[in-house]
């Protein structure tokens, strides 16, 4: 697919569009008519991951409580991830059977990555009083009449479209807590500092009821997900899975290479060479760090990209298969069905049927 040239920039750049992605791109200083424009540049692995899995976010509730209070969440639908931002006060996350409660202080962030049922309460554990809810501009305001320790908390959810929600199950922990770091402390990290400023902006927008606030809050929620993952990976003890790469920096070049060129027939010796490890050491550390083998990780990347590509009715299955490294369409169908739970054709029909239905209703 060639790039369409749409005009020049003030510094000699050419603004280009590709019809199949509806997104403008800038190219520095050169492009020739009827030739495909090279857009290659370095992008970090987390950015590529987020572009692949299509995460959206929305802020839903602003809680203003006095102790005692209690919030109970049922299991979320697949791909939905509730989050809670403690602005002021203290909250306690009830543990699963046999576990210990988790105390959240002002500035802490809780992500229920796999959408499990959970209970948040104040530290007293006393029976809560009634809650009053009213619609404010852009968010739901939830209040009670408690006279104990005050709590201000923002609650929302991230949504990851199928089939990418399997990344949550395979590569992220069920619960993720990002702790606030005291301003000016010697261990303050850039991501944590920026995360704090982002949460402050979300709090201001939820309270101010400004024009465009709903759209802005949802956009900030999406940014919150990326920054929360970065801050979690920079923690002193990052969680197991994909976020543990900060604790295993030598694996990062291999991860980046697989995201950058998923169609390449990567071999273990090639990936190991990128990390300056022996093949055996690379295999062991990859499995220990991410909880899955490098070949499984590469297949997950390929099938996620293929699932996105199959939504385009103009892309033949054979073309999609080749784009993610499969010369054999039958082999691609087999792996796709194993990973996604349905054939490429069945997956595609979900979206073409929806498009036809939408057109017929117009």
Short mmCIF file of C-alpha atoms in Angstrom, two decimals:
data_model
loop_
_atom_site.label_atom_id
_atom_site.label_comp_id
_atom_site.label_asym_id
_atom_site.label_seq_id
_atom_site.Cartn_x
_atom_site.Cartn_y
_atom_site.Cartn_z
CA UNK A 1 0.00 0.00 0.00
CA UNK A 2 1.58 3.29 -1.13
CA UNK A 3 1.45 6.42 0.94
CA UNK A 4 -0.63 9.32 -0.41
CA UNK A 5 1.15 12.67 -0.32
CA UNK A 6 -0.99 15.47 1.04
CA UNK A 7 1.27 18.51 1.08
CA UNK A 8 4.46 19.88 2.54
CA UNK A 9 5.40 21.13 5.98
CA UNK A 10 7.19 24.37 6.77
CA UNK A 11 10.51 22.57 7.16
CA UNK A 12 10.33 20.43 4.06
CA UNK A 13 8.41 17.55 5.58
CA UNK A 14 5.65 15.83 3.63
CA UNK A 15 2.37 14.98 5.31
CA UNK A 16 1.33 11.52 4.20
CA UNK A 17 -1.76 9.37 4.62
CA UNK A 18 -2.35 5.67 4.18
CA UNK A 19 -6.01 4.94 3.37
CA UNK A 20 -6.03 1.72 5.38
CA UNK A 21 -5.07 3.32 8.71
CA UNK A 22 -6.60 6.81 8.56
CA UNK A 23 -3.67 8.32 10.36
CA UNK A 24 -1.41 11.17 9.16
CA UNK A 25 2.32 10.68 9.43
CA UNK A 26 5.24 13.03 8.91
CA UNK A 27 8.27 12.01 6.87
CA UNK A 28 11.44 14.03 7.01
CA UNK A 29 12.50 15.89 3.89
CA UNK A 30 11.99 13.27 1.18
CA UNK A 31 9.46 11.25 -0.72
CA UNK A 32 9.09 10.47 -4.38
CA UNK A 33 5.82 10.14 -6.22
CA UNK A 34 4.62 6.56 -6.81
CA UNK A 35 7.22 5.20 -4.39
CA UNK A 36 6.44 3.84 -0.96
CA UNK A 37 7.72 6.08 1.80
CA UNK A 38 9.90 4.55 4.50
CA UNK A 39 8.56 5.27 7.98
CA UNK A 40 11.01 3.19 9.98
CA UNK A 41 12.21 4.56 13.30
CA UNK A 42 12.85 3.20 16.75
CA UNK A 43 9.78 2.66 18.93
CA UNK A 44 10.08 1.10 22.37
CA UNK A 45 8.46 -2.28 23.04
CA UNK A 46 5.82 -0.94 25.46
CA UNK A 47 4.58 1.56 22.85
CA UNK A 48 4.33 -1.23 20.28
CA UNK A 49 2.50 -3.42 22.77
CA UNK A 50 -0.02 -0.68 23.58
CA UNK A 51 -0.57 0.03 19.89
CA UNK A 52 -1.26 -3.66 19.31
CA UNK A 53 -3.74 -4.29 22.14
CA UNK A 54 -5.87 -1.13 21.68
CA UNK A 55 -6.54 0.01 25.26
CA UNK A 56 -9.21 2.59 25.99
CA UNK A 57 -10.13 4.07 29.35
CA UNK A 58 -12.91 5.95 31.05
CA UNK A 59 -13.35 7.63 34.41
CA UNK A 60 -16.75 6.79 35.88
CA UNK A 61 -17.14 7.72 39.56
CA UNK A 62 -15.76 10.32 41.94
CA UNK A 63 -16.16 9.08 45.52
CA UNK A 64 -16.37 11.48 48.47
CA UNK A 65 -16.86 9.46 51.65
CA UNK A 66 -16.44 9.70 55.38
CA UNK A 67 -15.73 6.51 57.32
CA UNK A 68 -17.26 4.01 57.61
CA UNK A 69 -17.74 3.12 53.95
CA UNK A 70 -17.60 0.02 51.74
CA UNK A 71 -17.61 -0.55 47.95
CA UNK A 72 -18.25 -4.01 46.47
CA UNK A 73 -17.40 -4.84 42.84
CA UNK A 74 -18.61 -7.97 41.05
CA UNK A 75 -16.54 -9.72 38.38
CA UNK A 76 -16.04 -7.50 35.34
CA UNK A 77 -16.69 -8.70 31.78
CA UNK A 78 -13.64 -10.10 29.93
CA UNK A 79 -11.21 -7.39 28.89
CA UNK A 80 -12.43 -4.83 31.46
CA UNK A 81 -10.02 -3.70 34.16
CA UNK A 82 -11.36 -1.54 37.03
CA UNK A 83 -8.98 1.04 38.47
CA UNK A 84 -9.05 3.14 41.65
CA UNK A 85 -7.05 6.31 42.34
CA UNK A 86 -6.81 7.27 46.01
CA UNK A 87 -6.63 11.07 46.10
CA UNK A 88 -7.09 11.63 49.84
CA UNK A 89 -7.46 9.32 52.83
CA UNK A 90 -6.94 5.58 53.16
CA UNK A 91 -8.63 2.55 51.60
CA UNK A 92 -8.28 -1.17 52.31
CA UNK A 93 -8.54 -3.83 49.61
CA UNK A 94 -10.09 -6.96 51.09
CA UNK A 95 -7.90 -10.01 50.42
CA UNK A 96 -8.86 -13.23 48.66
CA UNK A 97 -9.41 -16.21 51.00
CA UNK A 98 -6.22 -16.83 52.95
CA UNK A 99 -4.63 -13.55 51.90
CA UNK A 100 -3.77 -10.33 53.66
CA UNK A 101 -5.55 -6.98 53.20
CA UNK A 102 -3.79 -4.30 51.16
CA UNK A 103 -3.82 -0.76 52.52
CA UNK A 104 -3.86 2.06 49.97
CA UNK A 105 -2.75 5.56 50.94
CA UNK A 106 -3.18 8.90 49.19
CA UNK A 107 -1.50 8.78 45.80
CA UNK A 108 -1.68 5.00 45.46
CA UNK A 109 -3.26 3.40 42.40
CA UNK A 110 -5.01 0.02 42.26
CA UNK A 111 -5.56 -1.85 38.99
CA UNK A 112 -7.69 -5.00 39.03
CA UNK A 113 -5.95 -6.28 35.93
CA UNK A 114 -8.03 -9.40 35.38
CA UNK A 115 -11.29 -7.78 36.45
CA UNK A 116 -11.89 -9.92 39.52
CA UNK A 117 -14.55 -9.18 42.13
CA UNK A 118 -13.18 -7.07 44.98
CA UNK A 119 -14.16 -5.05 48.04
CA UNK A 120 -12.73 -1.69 49.13
CA UNK A 121 -13.48 -0.30 52.60
CA UNK A 122 -12.21 2.09 55.24
CA UNK A 123 -9.76 0.95 57.90
CA UNK A 124 -12.36 0.72 60.69
CA UNK A 125 -14.23 -2.24 59.27
CA UNK A 126 -17.50 -0.90 60.77
CA UNK A 127 -20.80 -1.35 58.90
CA UNK A 128 -21.15 1.38 56.26
CA UNK A 129 -23.98 3.88 56.06
CA UNK A 130 -26.10 4.67 52.98
CA UNK A 131 -24.55 6.14 49.83
CA UNK A 132 -26.09 8.91 47.74
CA UNK A 133 -25.28 9.15 44.03
CA UNK A 134 -25.97 11.98 41.63
CA UNK A 135 -25.01 12.73 38.09
CA UNK A 136 -22.44 15.48 37.81
CA UNK A 137 -21.15 16.71 34.49
CA UNK A 138 -18.86 14.02 33.01
CA UNK A 139 -18.80 11.71 36.09
CA UNK A 140 -21.07 10.10 38.68
CA UNK A 141 -20.61 11.65 42.14
CA UNK A 142 -20.96 9.17 45.02
CA UNK A 143 -21.19 10.49 48.62
CA UNK A 144 -22.19 9.31 52.08
CA UNK A 145 -22.87 10.90 55.46
CA UNK A 146 -19.99 9.32 57.37
CA UNK A 147 -18.16 11.59 59.78
CA UNK A 148 -14.95 9.57 60.10
CA UNK A 149 -11.73 9.83 58.08
CA UNK A 150 -12.53 11.44 54.72
CA UNK A 151 -11.78 9.67 51.45
CA UNK A 152 -11.61 11.04 47.93
CA UNK A 153 -11.16 8.43 45.22
CA UNK A 154 -11.57 8.29 41.44
CA UNK A 155 -12.82 5.03 39.96
CA UNK A 156 -12.96 3.95 36.33
CA UNK A 157 -12.00 1.13 34.03
CA UNK A 158 -9.74 0.25 31.14
CA UNK A 159 -11.13 -1.79 28.27
CA UNK A 160 -9.02 -4.05 26.09
CA UNK A 161 -10.83 -5.42 23.05
CA UNK A 162 -10.75 -9.18 22.38
CA UNK A 163 -8.71 -11.15 21.65
CA UNK A 164 -6.05 -8.96 23.29
CA UNK A 165 -7.51 -9.48 26.76
CA UNK A 166 -5.56 -12.74 26.90
CA UNK A 167 -2.42 -10.60 27.40
CA UNK A 168 -3.89 -9.66 30.78
CA UNK A 169 -4.16 -13.32 31.78
CA UNK A 170 -0.78 -14.39 30.43
CA UNK A 171 1.56 -11.49 31.10
CA UNK A 172 0.20 -9.26 33.88
CA UNK A 173 -0.60 -10.02 37.54
CA UNK A 174 -4.27 -10.22 38.67
CA UNK A 175 -3.85 -7.15 40.89
CA UNK A 176 -1.43 -4.28 40.42
CA UNK A 177 -0.71 -1.63 43.07
CA UNK A 178 1.40 1.39 42.15
CA UNK A 179 2.61 3.14 45.27
CA UNK A 180 2.96 6.90 45.52
CA UNK A 181 6.47 8.19 46.15
CA UNK A 182 7.03 11.17 48.40
CA UNK A 183 7.89 14.31 46.51
CA UNK A 184 11.57 15.14 46.75
CA UNK A 185 12.57 11.74 48.10
CA UNK A 186 15.84 10.29 46.88
CA UNK A 187 14.07 7.28 45.32
CA UNK A 188 11.52 9.28 43.35
CA UNK A 189 11.30 8.00 39.76
CA UNK A 190 10.29 9.99 36.65
CA UNK A 191 7.30 7.78 35.83
CA UNK A 192 5.92 7.97 39.38
CA UNK A 193 6.29 11.75 39.38
CA UNK A 194 4.50 12.12 36.05
CA UNK A 195 1.83 9.69 37.15
CA UNK A 196 1.14 11.85 40.19
CA UNK A 197 0.73 14.93 38.00
CA UNK A 198 -1.58 13.06 35.63
CA UNK A 199 -3.80 11.91 38.50
CA UNK A 200 -3.94 15.49 39.81
CA UNK A 201 -5.09 16.67 36.41
CA UNK A 202 -7.78 13.96 36.30
CA UNK A 203 -8.99 15.01 39.73
CA UNK A 204 -9.19 18.66 38.68
CA UNK A 205 -11.07 17.81 35.48
CA UNK A 206 -13.54 15.60 37.35
CA UNK A 207 -14.30 18.42 39.80
CA UNK A 208 -14.27 21.45 37.48
CA UNK A 209 -16.93 20.30 34.98
CA UNK A 210 -15.15 22.15 32.18
CA UNK A 211 -16.10 22.07 28.50
CA UNK A 212 -14.80 18.91 26.81
CA UNK A 213 -14.15 17.33 30.19
CA UNK A 214 -15.68 13.94 29.35
CA UNK A 215 -13.49 13.45 26.28
CA UNK A 216 -10.43 14.74 28.12
CA UNK A 217 -11.00 12.44 31.12
CA UNK A 218 -11.25 9.42 28.86
CA UNK A 219 -8.09 10.39 27.01
CA UNK A 220 -6.28 10.91 30.30
CA UNK A 221 -7.50 7.47 31.44
CA UNK A 222 -5.86 5.87 28.40
CA UNK A 223 -2.63 7.70 29.17
CA UNK A 224 -2.97 6.56 32.78
CA UNK A 225 -2.75 2.92 31.71
CA UNK A 226 0.52 3.40 29.85
CA UNK A 227 2.09 5.48 32.60
CA UNK A 228 0.92 3.08 35.32
CA UNK A 229 2.59 0.18 33.51
CA UNK A 230 5.80 2.18 33.19
CA UNK A 231 5.76 3.21 36.84
CA UNK A 232 5.09 -0.38 37.93
CA UNK A 233 7.99 -1.64 35.84
CA UNK A 234 10.28 0.91 37.55
CA UNK A 235 9.29 -0.19 41.06
CA UNK A 236 11.87 -1.69 43.39
CA UNK A 237 10.23 -5.10 42.94
CA UNK A 238 8.36 -5.10 39.61
CA UNK A 239 5.64 -7.76 39.24
CA UNK A 240 6.24 -10.97 37.33
CA UNK A 241 5.41 -11.07 33.65
CA UNK A 242 5.83 -8.38 31.03
CA UNK A 243 6.49 -5.64 33.58
CA UNK A 244 9.44 -7.53 35.01
CA UNK A 245 11.56 -6.49 32.01
CA UNK A 246 12.92 -3.58 34.02
CA UNK A 247 14.46 -6.16 36.34
CA UNK A 248 15.76 -8.09 33.31
CA UNK A 249 16.99 -5.29 31.03
CA UNK A 250 19.11 -7.66 28.96
CA UNK A 251 15.91 -9.26 27.61
CA UNK A 252 14.58 -5.97 26.26
CA UNK A 253 16.41 -6.09 22.89
CA UNK A 254 14.85 -9.47 22.11
CA UNK A 255 11.38 -8.24 23.09
CA UNK A 256 11.80 -5.12 20.96
CA UNK A 257 13.03 -7.16 18.00
CA UNK A 258 9.99 -9.45 18.06
CA UNK A 259 7.60 -6.51 18.25
CA UNK A 260 9.49 -4.62 15.52
CA UNK A 261 9.72 -7.49 13.04
CA UNK A 262 7.19 -10.20 13.97
CA UNK A 263 7.18 -11.72 10.48
CA UNK A 264 10.83 -12.67 10.68
CA UNK A 265 11.59 -16.34 11.30
CA UNK A 266 13.40 -15.65 14.56
CA UNK A 267 15.55 -18.41 15.97
CA UNK A 268 16.57 -18.79 19.59
CA UNK A 269 20.27 -18.29 18.76
CA UNK A 270 19.42 -15.00 16.98
CA UNK A 271 17.37 -13.70 19.90
CA UNK A 272 19.98 -14.85 22.39
CA UNK A 273 22.69 -13.02 20.43
CA UNK A 274 20.72 -9.76 20.76
CA UNK A 275 20.85 -10.13 24.54
CA UNK A 276 24.50 -11.26 24.60
CA UNK A 277 23.52 -14.52 26.32
CA UNK A 278 23.98 -18.13 25.46
CA UNK A 279 20.93 -19.89 24.03
CA UNK A 280 20.36 -21.86 27.24
CA UNK A 281 20.71 -18.80 29.49
CA UNK A 282 18.38 -16.77 27.29
CA UNK A 283 15.70 -19.49 27.34
CA UNK A 284 15.90 -19.82 31.11
CA UNK A 285 15.83 -16.10 31.87
CA UNK A 286 13.01 -15.44 29.41
CA UNK A 287 10.88 -18.15 30.98
CA UNK A 288 11.71 -16.93 34.50
CA UNK A 289 11.05 -13.28 33.67
CA UNK A 290 7.90 -13.46 31.54
CA UNK A 291 6.51 -16.83 32.58
CA UNK A 292 6.32 -18.04 28.98
CA UNK A 293 8.79 -19.10 26.32
CA UNK A 294 10.09 -16.76 23.61
CA UNK A 295 8.32 -18.79 20.91
CA UNK A 296 4.99 -18.48 22.76
CA UNK A 297 5.54 -14.76 23.18
CA UNK A 298 6.26 -14.34 19.45
CA UNK A 299 3.14 -16.31 18.55
CA UNK A 300 1.05 -14.08 20.83
CA UNK A 301 2.40 -10.97 19.08
CA UNK A 302 1.72 -12.46 15.65
CA UNK A 303 -1.83 -13.55 16.45
CA UNK A 304 -2.72 -10.19 17.99
CA UNK A 305 -1.49 -8.38 14.89
CA UNK A 306 -3.29 -10.87 12.66
CA UNK A 307 -6.55 -10.40 14.59
CA UNK A 308 -6.29 -6.66 14.02
CA UNK A 309 -5.49 -7.10 10.33
CA UNK A 310 -8.34 -9.54 9.69
CA UNK A 311 -10.85 -6.83 10.60
CA UNK A 312 -9.98 -5.21 7.27
CA UNK A 313 -12.27 -6.88 4.67
CA UNK A 314 -9.83 -5.99 1.91
CA UNK A 315 -7.03 -8.11 3.37
CA UNK A 316 -7.07 -11.74 2.23
CA UNK A 317 -6.22 -14.37 4.83
CA UNK A 318 -3.19 -15.39 2.78
CA UNK A 319 -1.86 -11.81 2.90
CA UNK A 320 -2.45 -11.56 6.66
CA UNK A 321 -0.71 -14.90 7.23
CA UNK A 322 2.36 -13.82 5.27
CA UNK A 323 2.46 -10.46 7.06
CA UNK A 324 2.90 -12.22 10.41
CA UNK A 325 5.46 -14.74 9.23
CA UNK A 326 3.46 -17.73 7.94
CA UNK A 327 4.07 -19.01 4.42
CA UNK A 328 1.54 -21.79 4.99
CA UNK A 329 -2.05 -20.61 5.37
CA UNK A 330 -3.06 -23.94 6.94
CA UNK A 331 -0.37 -23.53 9.63
CA UNK A 332 -1.56 -19.97 10.25
CA UNK A 333 -5.19 -21.13 10.57
CA UNK A 334 -4.19 -23.83 13.04
CA UNK A 335 -2.19 -21.50 15.32
CA UNK A 336 -4.77 -18.71 15.09
CA UNK A 337 -7.56 -21.09 16.06
CA UNK A 338 -5.54 -22.43 19.00
CA UNK A 339 -4.74 -18.95 20.30
CA UNK A 340 -7.93 -17.03 19.54
CA UNK A 341 -10.49 -19.81 19.94
CA UNK A 342 -11.98 -19.56 16.45
CA UNK A 343 -10.86 -19.73 12.83
CA UNK A 344 -9.62 -16.61 11.01
CA UNK A 345 -12.76 -16.71 8.87
CA UNK A 346 -15.08 -16.84 11.87
CA UNK A 347 -13.15 -14.01 13.53
CA UNK A 348 -13.39 -11.86 10.39
CA UNK A 349 -17.13 -12.50 9.95
CA UNK A 350 -17.85 -10.93 13.34
CA UNK A 351 -16.72 -7.57 11.98
CA UNK A 352 -17.91 -7.82 8.38
CA UNK A 353 -21.38 -8.82 9.62
CA UNK A 354 -21.40 -5.81 11.92
CA UNK A 355 -20.38 -3.50 9.08
CA UNK A 356 -23.09 -4.90 6.79
CA UNK A 357 -25.70 -4.56 9.53
CA UNK A 358 -24.68 -0.92 10.14
CA UNK A 359 -24.92 -0.07 6.44
CA UNK A 360 -28.32 -1.74 6.12
CA UNK A 361 -29.65 0.36 8.98
CA UNK A 362 -28.68 3.64 7.35
#
